Short mmCIF file of C-alpha atoms and ligand atoms in Angstrom, two decimals:
data_model
loop_
_atom_site.label_atom_id
_atom_site.label_comp_id
_atom_site.label_asym_id
_atom_site.label_seq_id
_atom_site.Cartn_x
_atom_site.Cartn_y
_atom_site.Cartn_z
CA MET A 26 59.65 -54.80 -30.09
CA GLU A 27 60.86 -51.49 -31.53
CA LYS A 28 60.85 -52.73 -35.10
CA VAL A 29 58.06 -55.07 -36.13
CA LEU A 30 59.09 -56.96 -39.28
CA HIS A 31 57.37 -59.26 -41.76
CA PHE A 32 58.08 -62.98 -41.45
CA ILE A 33 58.46 -64.54 -44.89
CA ASP A 34 59.88 -67.97 -45.66
CA GLY A 35 61.40 -68.31 -42.20
CA LYS A 36 63.09 -64.88 -42.13
CA PHE A 37 62.22 -61.57 -40.50
CA VAL A 38 62.42 -58.96 -43.26
CA GLU A 39 61.77 -55.27 -43.92
CA SER A 40 59.52 -54.11 -46.74
CA ALA A 41 61.21 -54.05 -50.13
CA ASN A 42 60.66 -50.27 -50.32
CA GLY A 43 61.65 -49.74 -46.67
CA ARG A 44 58.28 -48.22 -45.71
CA THR A 45 57.10 -48.32 -42.10
CA PHE A 46 54.31 -46.92 -39.96
CA ASP A 47 54.22 -46.01 -36.26
CA ASN A 48 52.98 -48.35 -33.56
CA VAL A 49 51.25 -46.39 -30.77
CA ASN A 50 50.45 -47.52 -27.23
CA PRO A 51 46.86 -46.22 -26.87
CA ALA A 52 47.07 -46.02 -23.07
CA THR A 53 49.95 -43.52 -23.18
CA GLY A 54 49.81 -42.09 -26.69
CA GLU A 55 53.51 -42.91 -27.08
CA VAL A 56 55.04 -44.30 -30.24
CA ILE A 57 56.53 -47.60 -29.07
CA GLY A 58 57.97 -48.76 -32.37
CA VAL A 59 57.65 -48.90 -36.12
CA VAL A 60 56.00 -51.58 -38.23
CA ALA A 61 57.11 -52.68 -41.69
CA GLU A 62 54.38 -51.63 -44.11
CA GLY A 63 53.81 -54.42 -46.59
CA GLY A 64 52.11 -54.30 -49.97
CA PRO A 65 51.78 -56.49 -53.07
CA ALA A 66 55.54 -57.26 -53.20
CA GLU A 67 55.61 -58.73 -49.68
CA VAL A 68 52.32 -60.57 -50.21
CA ASP A 69 53.70 -62.08 -53.45
CA ALA A 70 56.84 -63.29 -51.66
CA ALA A 71 54.86 -64.69 -48.73
CA VAL A 72 52.33 -66.50 -50.94
CA ALA A 73 55.14 -67.99 -53.05
CA ALA A 74 56.85 -69.25 -49.88
CA ALA A 75 53.57 -70.70 -48.59
CA ARG A 76 52.93 -72.42 -51.93
CA ARG A 77 56.40 -74.02 -51.92
CA ALA A 78 56.03 -75.14 -48.31
CA PHE A 79 52.58 -76.62 -49.01
CA LYS A 80 54.16 -79.31 -51.21
CA THR A 81 55.68 -81.00 -48.17
CA TRP A 82 53.56 -79.71 -45.24
CA GLY A 83 50.38 -80.80 -47.00
CA LYS A 84 51.73 -84.35 -47.10
CA THR A 85 52.80 -84.69 -43.45
CA SER A 86 50.70 -86.89 -41.22
CA ALA A 87 48.15 -85.46 -38.81
CA ALA A 88 50.24 -86.87 -35.94
CA GLU A 89 53.38 -85.01 -37.11
CA ARG A 90 51.47 -81.75 -37.44
CA ALA A 91 49.78 -82.24 -34.06
CA ALA A 92 53.15 -82.75 -32.37
CA ILE A 93 54.42 -79.39 -33.68
CA LEU A 94 51.18 -77.65 -32.70
CA HIS A 95 51.56 -78.97 -29.16
CA ARG A 96 55.11 -77.60 -29.04
CA ILE A 97 53.79 -74.20 -30.20
CA ALA A 98 51.21 -74.26 -27.38
CA GLN A 99 53.94 -75.11 -24.89
CA ARG A 100 56.06 -72.18 -26.05
CA ILE A 101 53.11 -69.79 -25.89
CA ASP A 102 52.71 -70.80 -22.24
CA GLU A 103 56.43 -70.28 -21.62
CA ASN A 104 56.20 -66.80 -23.20
CA LEU A 105 53.00 -65.82 -21.37
CA GLU A 106 54.46 -62.74 -19.66
CA THR A 107 56.04 -61.33 -22.82
CA LEU A 108 53.05 -62.03 -25.05
CA ALA A 109 50.63 -60.54 -22.50
CA LEU A 110 52.74 -57.39 -22.24
CA LEU A 111 52.95 -56.98 -26.02
CA GLU A 112 49.19 -57.51 -26.34
CA THR A 113 48.41 -54.93 -23.68
CA MET A 114 50.82 -52.36 -25.14
CA ASP A 115 49.20 -52.78 -28.56
CA THR A 116 45.55 -52.83 -27.50
CA GLY A 117 45.31 -50.90 -24.21
CA LYS A 118 43.49 -53.81 -22.54
CA PRO A 119 44.20 -54.64 -18.88
CA LEU A 120 47.32 -56.77 -18.47
CA THR A 121 45.41 -59.11 -16.17
CA LEU A 122 43.01 -59.83 -19.04
CA SER A 123 45.84 -60.52 -21.48
CA LYS A 124 47.38 -62.89 -18.93
CA THR A 125 44.22 -64.74 -17.98
CA LEU A 126 42.25 -64.75 -21.23
CA ASP A 127 44.01 -63.79 -24.47
CA ILE A 128 47.29 -65.65 -24.15
CA PRO A 129 46.15 -68.83 -22.33
CA ARG A 130 43.29 -69.24 -24.80
CA SER A 131 45.76 -68.84 -27.69
CA ALA A 132 47.81 -71.76 -26.37
CA TYR A 133 44.62 -73.75 -25.85
CA ASN A 134 43.58 -73.17 -29.48
CA PHE A 135 46.72 -75.00 -30.64
CA ARG A 136 46.23 -77.86 -28.15
CA PHE A 137 42.58 -78.27 -29.01
CA PHE A 138 43.00 -78.44 -32.80
CA ALA A 139 46.13 -80.62 -32.49
CA ASP A 140 44.10 -83.20 -30.58
CA PHE A 141 40.98 -82.79 -32.69
CA VAL A 142 42.70 -83.41 -36.03
CA LYS A 143 43.88 -86.82 -34.87
CA GLY A 144 40.31 -87.93 -34.23
CA LEU A 145 38.76 -86.64 -37.46
CA SER A 146 36.83 -89.12 -39.55
CA THR A 147 35.15 -88.97 -42.93
CA GLU A 148 32.01 -90.61 -44.25
CA THR A 149 31.47 -93.90 -46.12
CA PHE A 150 28.35 -94.94 -48.02
CA GLU A 151 27.82 -98.44 -49.23
CA MET A 152 25.57 -99.10 -52.26
CA GLU A 153 24.89 -102.69 -51.29
CA GLY A 154 26.43 -105.12 -53.76
CA VAL A 155 27.22 -102.31 -56.21
CA ALA A 156 29.80 -99.88 -54.88
CA LEU A 157 31.49 -98.46 -51.85
CA ASN A 158 32.01 -94.70 -51.44
CA TYR A 159 34.50 -93.26 -49.04
CA ALA A 160 35.71 -89.69 -48.60
CA LEU A 161 39.31 -88.56 -48.27
CA ARG A 162 40.11 -85.38 -46.38
CA ARG A 163 42.88 -83.26 -47.88
CA PRO A 164 44.23 -79.76 -47.15
CA VAL A 165 43.10 -77.00 -49.52
CA GLY A 166 46.34 -75.08 -50.07
CA VAL A 167 47.43 -71.55 -49.15
CA ALA A 168 45.19 -69.64 -46.74
CA GLY A 169 45.06 -65.89 -46.17
CA LEU A 170 44.23 -65.24 -42.52
CA ILE A 171 43.13 -61.67 -41.73
CA SER A 172 42.65 -60.75 -38.09
CA PRO A 173 41.21 -57.84 -36.04
CA TRP A 174 42.71 -55.77 -33.22
CA ASN A 175 40.39 -56.56 -30.31
CA LEU A 176 41.60 -60.05 -29.28
CA PRO A 177 44.62 -60.16 -31.58
CA LEU A 178 46.44 -63.39 -30.74
CA PHE A 179 43.40 -65.23 -29.40
CA LEU A 180 41.35 -64.78 -32.59
CA LEU A 181 44.32 -65.23 -34.91
CA THR A 182 45.31 -68.56 -33.37
CA TRP A 183 41.73 -69.72 -33.69
CA LYS A 184 42.36 -69.59 -37.44
CA VAL A 185 46.04 -70.55 -37.56
CA ALA A 186 45.67 -73.71 -35.45
CA PRO A 187 43.01 -75.52 -37.54
CA CYS A 188 44.55 -74.17 -40.75
CA LEU A 189 47.93 -75.76 -40.00
CA ALA A 190 46.44 -78.84 -38.33
CA ALA A 191 44.54 -79.58 -41.54
CA GLY A 192 47.79 -79.36 -43.54
CA ASN A 193 47.42 -75.93 -45.16
CA THR A 194 50.04 -73.21 -45.19
CA CYS A 195 49.22 -69.58 -44.53
CA VAL A 196 49.91 -65.89 -44.93
CA ILE A 197 48.72 -63.87 -41.96
CA LYS A 198 47.72 -60.21 -42.20
CA PRO A 199 47.37 -58.96 -38.60
CA ALA A 200 45.41 -55.82 -37.81
CA GLU A 201 47.64 -52.80 -38.38
CA LEU A 202 46.91 -51.46 -34.87
CA THR A 203 48.08 -54.64 -33.12
CA PRO A 204 51.02 -56.22 -34.96
CA MET A 205 53.25 -57.45 -32.15
CA THR A 206 51.91 -60.78 -30.92
CA ALA A 207 51.51 -62.16 -34.46
CA THR A 208 55.18 -61.44 -35.02
CA LYS A 209 56.14 -63.11 -31.76
CA LEU A 210 53.97 -66.08 -32.75
CA ALA A 211 56.03 -66.46 -35.95
CA GLU A 212 59.20 -66.67 -33.86
CA ILE A 213 57.56 -69.20 -31.52
CA CYS A 214 56.38 -71.36 -34.44
CA GLN A 215 59.89 -71.44 -35.88
CA GLN A 216 61.38 -72.41 -32.53
CA ALA A 217 58.76 -75.14 -32.20
CA GLY A 218 59.96 -76.68 -35.47
CA LEU A 219 57.40 -75.43 -37.97
CA PRO A 220 59.12 -75.60 -41.37
CA ASP A 221 59.98 -72.36 -43.16
CA GLY A 222 57.24 -71.00 -45.38
CA VAL A 223 54.38 -72.80 -43.61
CA LEU A 224 53.44 -69.66 -41.67
CA ASN A 225 54.19 -66.18 -43.00
CA VAL A 226 53.22 -62.77 -41.62
CA VAL A 227 52.81 -59.63 -43.72
CA HIS A 228 52.06 -56.38 -41.90
CA GLY A 229 50.21 -53.44 -43.34
CA PHE A 230 46.84 -51.88 -43.97
CA GLY A 231 43.66 -53.38 -45.43
CA PRO A 232 42.15 -51.62 -48.46
CA ASP A 233 44.48 -50.99 -51.45
CA ALA A 234 47.36 -52.42 -49.43
CA ALA A 235 48.55 -55.72 -47.94
CA GLY A 236 45.01 -56.85 -47.06
CA SER A 237 43.52 -56.45 -50.53
CA ALA A 238 46.71 -57.79 -52.17
CA LEU A 239 46.12 -61.00 -50.19
CA THR A 240 42.40 -61.26 -50.95
CA GLU A 241 42.98 -60.67 -54.67
CA HIS A 242 46.01 -62.94 -54.99
CA PRO A 243 45.46 -65.67 -57.60
CA ASP A 244 47.53 -68.21 -55.70
CA VAL A 245 45.61 -67.91 -52.40
CA ASP A 246 42.88 -70.56 -52.09
CA LEU A 247 40.98 -69.50 -48.99
CA ILE A 248 40.45 -66.38 -46.91
CA SER A 249 39.39 -66.42 -43.28
CA LEU A 250 38.56 -62.94 -41.99
CA THR A 251 37.48 -61.63 -38.62
CA GLY A 252 36.58 -57.97 -38.83
CA GLU A 253 33.84 -55.49 -39.60
CA THR A 254 30.85 -56.31 -41.75
CA THR A 255 31.87 -53.63 -44.27
CA THR A 256 35.29 -55.31 -44.52
CA GLY A 257 33.60 -58.65 -45.19
CA LYS A 258 31.70 -57.10 -48.08
CA ALA A 259 34.89 -55.60 -49.56
CA VAL A 260 36.80 -58.88 -49.17
CA MET A 261 33.99 -60.84 -50.80
CA ARG A 262 34.08 -58.54 -53.82
CA ALA A 263 37.87 -58.74 -54.04
CA ALA A 264 37.93 -62.52 -53.69
CA ALA A 265 35.28 -63.08 -56.34
CA GLY A 266 37.75 -62.66 -59.18
CA THR A 267 39.63 -65.78 -58.15
CA LEU A 268 36.64 -67.55 -56.54
CA LYS A 269 38.20 -68.12 -53.13
CA ARG A 270 36.63 -70.08 -50.33
CA LEU A 271 35.56 -67.61 -47.61
CA SER A 272 34.96 -67.72 -43.86
CA PHE A 273 33.79 -64.50 -42.19
CA GLU A 274 33.37 -63.64 -38.51
CA LEU A 275 31.98 -60.09 -38.63
CA GLY A 276 30.29 -57.50 -36.46
CA GLY A 277 27.49 -57.89 -33.91
CA LYS A 278 24.82 -55.84 -32.13
CA ASN A 279 23.89 -58.47 -29.62
CA PRO A 280 20.75 -58.46 -27.45
CA ASN A 281 21.00 -59.26 -23.74
CA ILE A 282 17.44 -60.17 -22.68
CA ILE A 283 16.60 -60.16 -18.99
CA PHE A 284 13.21 -61.50 -17.90
CA ALA A 285 11.79 -60.46 -14.52
CA ASP A 286 12.23 -63.99 -13.11
CA ALA A 287 16.00 -64.00 -13.79
CA ASP A 288 18.53 -64.59 -11.05
CA LEU A 289 19.20 -60.88 -10.54
CA GLU A 290 22.67 -61.06 -9.01
CA ASP A 291 23.95 -63.45 -11.66
CA ALA A 292 22.37 -61.46 -14.50
CA LEU A 293 23.79 -58.22 -13.11
CA GLU A 294 27.37 -59.42 -12.64
CA THR A 295 27.45 -61.11 -16.03
CA THR A 296 25.91 -58.06 -17.69
CA ILE A 297 28.70 -55.92 -16.24
CA ARG A 298 31.16 -58.27 -17.95
CA SER A 299 29.25 -58.63 -21.22
CA SER A 300 28.98 -54.84 -21.44
CA PHE A 301 32.40 -53.61 -20.42
CA VAL A 302 35.03 -56.36 -20.51
CA ASN A 303 37.88 -55.53 -22.89
CA GLN A 304 36.42 -51.97 -22.99
CA GLY A 305 33.36 -53.37 -24.76
CA GLU A 306 35.58 -54.21 -27.71
CA VAL A 307 34.35 -57.79 -28.07
CA CYS A 308 32.15 -58.78 -30.99
CA LEU A 309 29.98 -60.77 -28.56
CA CYS A 310 29.31 -57.94 -26.10
CA GLY A 311 25.61 -57.59 -25.27
CA SER A 312 25.30 -53.92 -26.14
CA ARG A 313 21.49 -53.92 -26.39
CA ILE A 314 20.06 -54.73 -22.97
CA TYR A 315 16.32 -55.46 -22.76
CA VAL A 316 14.76 -55.79 -19.29
CA GLU A 317 11.22 -56.96 -18.56
CA ARG A 318 9.30 -54.00 -17.18
CA PRO A 319 8.69 -55.19 -13.56
CA LEU A 320 12.48 -55.48 -13.11
CA TYR A 321 13.51 -52.54 -15.30
CA GLY A 322 13.83 -49.77 -12.66
CA THR A 323 15.70 -51.94 -10.16
CA PHE A 324 17.98 -53.42 -12.79
CA VAL A 325 18.97 -50.07 -14.29
CA GLU A 326 19.66 -48.60 -10.85
CA ARG A 327 21.80 -51.58 -9.80
CA LEU A 328 23.61 -51.67 -13.16
CA VAL A 329 24.61 -48.02 -12.86
CA GLU A 330 25.75 -48.50 -9.25
CA ARG A 331 27.83 -51.54 -10.16
CA ALA A 332 29.34 -49.95 -13.30
CA LYS A 333 30.42 -46.94 -11.20
CA GLN A 334 32.69 -49.26 -9.24
CA LEU A 335 34.68 -50.31 -12.33
CA VAL A 336 38.21 -48.98 -12.25
CA VAL A 337 39.14 -47.26 -15.52
CA GLY A 338 42.80 -46.56 -16.03
CA ASP A 339 46.36 -47.83 -16.43
CA PRO A 340 46.15 -51.25 -18.12
CA MET A 341 49.32 -52.30 -16.27
CA HIS A 342 47.71 -51.84 -12.85
CA PRO A 343 46.29 -55.07 -11.40
CA ASP A 344 43.11 -53.36 -10.13
CA THR A 345 42.14 -51.95 -13.52
CA ASN A 346 38.89 -53.30 -15.00
CA VAL A 347 38.60 -51.10 -18.08
CA GLY A 348 41.72 -50.08 -20.00
CA ALA A 349 42.19 -47.79 -23.00
CA LEU A 350 40.35 -48.08 -26.30
CA VAL A 351 42.55 -49.24 -29.14
CA SER A 352 43.24 -45.78 -30.59
CA GLU A 353 42.30 -42.11 -30.37
CA GLU A 354 40.59 -42.47 -33.73
CA HIS A 355 38.40 -45.28 -32.41
CA LEU A 356 37.62 -43.26 -29.27
CA GLU A 357 36.37 -40.39 -31.45
CA ARG A 358 34.19 -42.87 -33.32
CA VAL A 359 32.70 -44.14 -30.05
CA ARG A 360 32.17 -40.61 -28.79
CA GLY A 361 30.38 -39.72 -32.05
CA PHE A 362 27.92 -42.57 -31.49
CA VAL A 363 27.16 -41.32 -27.96
CA GLU A 364 26.67 -37.73 -29.11
CA ARG A 365 24.28 -38.78 -31.84
CA ALA A 366 22.39 -41.00 -29.38
CA VAL A 367 21.80 -37.97 -27.16
CA ALA A 368 20.75 -35.90 -30.18
CA GLN A 369 18.18 -38.62 -30.94
CA GLY A 370 16.68 -38.41 -27.44
CA GLY A 371 18.93 -40.78 -25.49
CA ARG A 372 19.67 -40.02 -21.82
CA ILE A 373 23.11 -40.83 -20.42
CA LEU A 374 22.87 -42.37 -16.95
CA LEU A 375 26.60 -42.98 -16.64
CA GLY A 376 29.77 -42.06 -18.53
CA GLY A 377 29.66 -40.70 -22.06
CA LYS A 378 33.05 -39.02 -21.85
CA ARG A 379 36.75 -39.38 -21.12
CA PRO A 380 37.47 -39.91 -17.40
CA ALA A 381 38.53 -36.58 -15.89
CA HIS A 382 41.34 -38.16 -13.82
CA LEU A 383 43.21 -39.53 -16.85
CA LEU A 384 45.15 -36.84 -18.63
CA ARG A 385 46.41 -38.90 -21.55
CA GLY A 386 45.48 -42.08 -23.37
CA ALA A 387 42.35 -43.22 -25.26
CA PHE A 388 40.17 -43.84 -22.20
CA PHE A 389 36.37 -43.70 -22.21
CA GLU A 390 34.05 -44.19 -19.24
CA PRO A 391 31.64 -47.14 -19.09
CA THR A 392 28.49 -45.64 -20.57
CA ILE A 393 24.83 -46.51 -20.00
CA ILE A 394 22.15 -44.90 -22.16
CA VAL A 395 18.34 -45.13 -21.76
CA ASP A 396 15.26 -43.61 -23.45
CA VAL A 397 16.20 -44.87 -26.89
CA ASP A 398 14.24 -47.08 -29.27
CA SER A 399 14.83 -49.21 -32.34
CA SER A 400 14.86 -46.19 -34.61
CA CYS A 401 18.01 -44.76 -32.96
CA GLU A 402 21.41 -45.34 -34.53
CA ILE A 403 22.84 -46.40 -31.15
CA THR A 404 20.55 -49.45 -31.05
CA ARG A 405 21.26 -50.44 -34.66
CA GLN A 406 24.97 -49.88 -35.33
CA GLU A 407 27.89 -51.65 -33.69
CA VAL A 408 29.74 -49.18 -31.43
CA PHE A 409 32.50 -51.56 -30.32
CA GLY A 410 33.20 -49.64 -27.13
CA PRO A 411 32.07 -49.53 -23.47
CA VAL A 412 28.59 -48.29 -24.37
CA VAL A 413 25.26 -50.05 -23.76
CA THR A 414 21.62 -49.11 -24.10
CA VAL A 415 18.86 -50.38 -21.79
CA GLN A 416 15.22 -50.63 -22.89
CA PRO A 417 12.14 -52.06 -21.11
CA PHE A 418 9.83 -54.65 -22.68
CA ASP A 419 6.44 -56.09 -21.74
CA THR A 420 6.02 -59.42 -23.54
CA GLU A 421 8.08 -62.30 -24.86
CA GLU A 422 6.81 -61.66 -28.40
CA GLU A 423 7.79 -58.01 -28.18
CA VAL A 424 11.34 -58.69 -27.04
CA ILE A 425 11.90 -61.33 -29.71
CA GLU A 426 10.85 -58.80 -32.32
CA LEU A 427 13.09 -56.11 -30.84
CA ALA A 428 16.05 -58.48 -30.58
CA ASN A 429 15.72 -59.62 -34.20
CA ASP A 430 15.21 -56.13 -35.58
CA THR A 431 18.81 -55.76 -36.80
CA ASN A 432 21.00 -56.65 -39.77
CA TYR A 433 23.35 -58.47 -37.41
CA GLY A 434 22.93 -61.98 -35.99
CA LEU A 435 26.03 -62.92 -34.04
CA SER A 436 25.04 -63.75 -30.45
CA ALA A 437 22.25 -63.31 -27.90
CA THR A 438 21.85 -63.87 -24.17
CA ILE A 439 18.65 -64.84 -22.36
CA TRP A 440 18.19 -64.55 -18.60
CA THR A 441 15.25 -66.45 -17.10
CA THR A 442 14.57 -69.24 -14.64
CA ASN A 443 11.67 -70.48 -16.79
CA LEU A 444 13.25 -73.33 -18.73
CA LYS A 445 10.44 -73.67 -21.27
CA ARG A 446 10.62 -70.00 -22.09
CA ALA A 447 14.41 -70.11 -22.36
CA HIS A 448 14.29 -72.83 -25.02
CA ARG A 449 11.36 -71.20 -26.81
CA VAL A 450 13.08 -67.82 -27.08
CA ALA A 451 16.42 -69.41 -28.05
CA GLY A 452 14.63 -71.10 -30.93
CA GLU A 453 13.23 -67.80 -32.17
CA LEU A 454 16.27 -65.52 -31.93
CA GLU A 455 18.20 -64.84 -35.12
CA ALA A 456 21.73 -65.36 -33.80
CA GLY A 457 24.39 -67.97 -34.39
CA VAL A 458 25.47 -68.18 -30.75
CA ILE A 459 22.92 -68.13 -27.92
CA TRP A 460 23.62 -68.22 -24.22
CA ILE A 461 21.05 -68.97 -21.54
CA ASN A 462 21.91 -67.62 -18.07
CA THR A 463 25.57 -67.15 -19.01
CA TRP A 464 27.81 -65.35 -21.50
CA PHE A 465 31.12 -66.01 -23.30
CA LEU A 466 31.17 -69.63 -22.21
CA ARG A 467 32.83 -71.44 -25.11
CA ASP A 468 33.27 -75.11 -25.83
CA LEU A 469 35.63 -75.20 -28.82
CA ARG A 470 33.86 -78.26 -30.22
CA THR A 471 30.65 -76.27 -30.85
CA PRO A 472 29.81 -74.20 -33.94
CA PHE A 473 30.63 -70.50 -33.65
CA GLY A 474 29.62 -67.82 -36.12
CA GLY A 475 27.04 -65.30 -37.14
CA MET A 476 23.75 -65.25 -39.04
CA LYS A 477 22.67 -62.42 -41.35
CA GLU A 478 25.42 -59.78 -41.77
CA SER A 479 27.47 -61.13 -38.86
CA GLY A 480 29.28 -63.72 -40.89
CA ILE A 481 29.52 -66.66 -43.22
CA GLY A 482 30.37 -70.14 -42.02
CA ARG A 483 31.18 -71.54 -38.62
CA GLU A 484 34.40 -71.99 -36.66
CA GLY A 485 35.11 -74.55 -33.94
CA GLY A 486 35.60 -78.31 -33.87
CA VAL A 487 34.74 -80.10 -37.07
CA HIS A 488 33.35 -76.87 -38.56
CA SER A 489 36.83 -75.34 -38.73
CA PHE A 490 38.06 -78.46 -40.52
CA GLU A 491 35.18 -78.35 -42.99
CA PHE A 492 36.48 -74.95 -44.05
CA PHE A 493 40.18 -75.81 -44.03
CA SER A 494 39.92 -79.11 -45.90
CA GLU A 495 38.69 -80.61 -49.16
CA LEU A 496 36.65 -83.80 -49.18
CA LYS A 497 37.18 -86.09 -52.15
CA ASN A 498 34.73 -88.91 -52.71
CA VAL A 499 36.17 -92.20 -53.99
CA CYS A 500 33.65 -94.57 -55.54
CA VAL A 501 34.75 -98.22 -55.89
CA LYS A 502 32.65 -100.60 -57.96
CA LEU A 503 32.30 -103.88 -56.13
P1 NAD B 25 38.39 -54.29 -39.57
O1 NAD B 25 37.38 -54.91 -40.45
O2 NAD B 25 38.63 -52.85 -39.66
O3 NAD B 25 39.81 -54.99 -39.80
C1 NAD B 25 39.98 -56.39 -39.67
C2 NAD B 25 41.15 -56.80 -40.54
O4 NAD B 25 40.79 -56.66 -41.90
C3 NAD B 25 42.42 -55.96 -40.35
O5 NAD B 25 43.53 -56.79 -40.41
C4 NAD B 25 42.35 -55.01 -41.52
O6 NAD B 25 43.60 -54.51 -41.92
C5 NAD B 25 41.77 -55.91 -42.58
N1 NAD B 25 41.11 -55.21 -43.68
C6 NAD B 25 40.38 -54.08 -43.62
N2 NAD B 25 39.91 -53.76 -44.85
C7 NAD B 25 40.35 -54.72 -45.70
C8 NAD B 25 40.21 -54.95 -47.09
N3 NAD B 25 39.50 -54.13 -47.86
N4 NAD B 25 40.81 -56.03 -47.63
C9 NAD B 25 41.51 -56.89 -46.85
N5 NAD B 25 41.69 -56.73 -45.53
C10 NAD B 25 41.11 -55.65 -44.96
O7 NAD B 25 37.99 -54.75 -38.10
P2 NAD B 25 38.67 -54.29 -36.73
O8 NAD B 25 38.30 -52.85 -36.54
O9 NAD B 25 40.08 -54.70 -36.71
O10 NAD B 25 37.90 -55.20 -35.68
C11 NAD B 25 36.67 -54.88 -35.14
C12 NAD B 25 35.55 -55.56 -35.90
O11 NAD B 25 35.76 -56.98 -35.91
C13 NAD B 25 34.20 -55.36 -35.25
O12 NAD B 25 33.23 -55.17 -36.24
C14 NAD B 25 33.95 -56.68 -34.53
O13 NAD B 25 32.60 -56.99 -34.29
C15 NAD B 25 34.57 -57.63 -35.49
N6 NAD B 25 34.89 -58.88 -34.79
C16 NAD B 25 34.11 -59.98 -35.03
C17 NAD B 25 34.35 -61.17 -34.33
C18 NAD B 25 33.52 -62.40 -34.58
O14 NAD B 25 33.89 -63.47 -34.13
N7 NAD B 25 32.39 -62.30 -35.26
C19 NAD B 25 35.39 -61.22 -33.41
C20 NAD B 25 36.15 -60.07 -33.18
C21 NAD B 25 35.89 -58.91 -33.89
#
């Protein structure tokens, strides 16, 4: 995909002013193409197309929409190899991960919401002998969907699928670092029979560019954003002028709590994944590891040994576990966090630098840091890279306090074989998603989202439809 274009009203188009920016493969540093750089003009055109299309798409039946969504899912499956390659070239993540996680889950998102919409119900309340109330579910209108670079197609389709299933139309603003799979999705949707204008894609940057043009646009009714907490704050300010409905999935600094009675092998293997999968660039990664003191020494030793075995390198190679970070700029940001952690007393047990054997590309070694406390930046700010801290704790009360001592509240993991304790601690943790003796296990029917500064609202199952639809109450006097 040497030229990545906008998709507006069923056509692939350049920017009106012809502007582009480079698309770089972070694993090689090579420019692999150019991307049309959109701004207010492209957003205006896309929103107008979405508004026109809403008149008919919003009136189709759930069954008609579900049939198209199933065809989209089918075509994603058929294009698995291409989509996985594009995703890996954009992000630097291992190709095996793109093939087994990102792309299959994207297809599943369409299937799930296509089936779910057909079973949706609304509420009725009878005022005996007086009146009957029933609610009608209707689409809201034009949605702006803004997505991040870490799981580009996977997270985008998690918004697109319920948005379209509910009868809305949309303008997508993909992350500027990872534009390719969203563009391919537009082509797939058209081939699957989605009418022109229902789904539009405008590429470009966030602040003072395509992103803010979308969030400020008077004819956009809702904004669903996955991105950084600071971006959420900026989008909220921008959207206030036109009072848009907002859904935010933002950053996390998630605790991974390991009690001494945990199943050690299970906790260890899962911790390797929750620390370093996708180069640690997953909002749910458990970057703050707390281990009960009797197990602390053994756990740290085993964690370092196991992390040493991870293969860092060429994302195209089937044996690679950890690929490249998304960009050189992001790598410098990650490295800055590690340097400041050391300056604040942290001790690096593993990693902390670029791998010596890789001469080019934005690679960073899996990094384990100890001897830090809650006052250190590294335990408070989201790094979004393959970097974890490990701290000991002595009591349940202490670890709950440590875990909650953050502005974030996305997810948390608890490892223990004591069932009573597991439920007790889960009840106390300030996080929207809690796993007990597992991680990243998702049932799409369940609520997903963050507390505190990790987000607003929930996605998944009926929660996605609450956001993407209006409920109208009809009161009939009997
Ligand atoms: P980001 O906030 O930099 O960008 C996300 C998107 O917002 C991009 O498309 C960007 O162009 C756009 N954007 C940025 N500023 C904007 C503005 N002022 N107005 C409108 N749009 C704007 O995030 P990122 O670096 O792409 O992704 C990493 C972040 O996303 C991390 O903080 C991570 O935790 C978070 N994330 C959260 C979840 C979740 O489910 N909670 C999932 C994945 C990633």
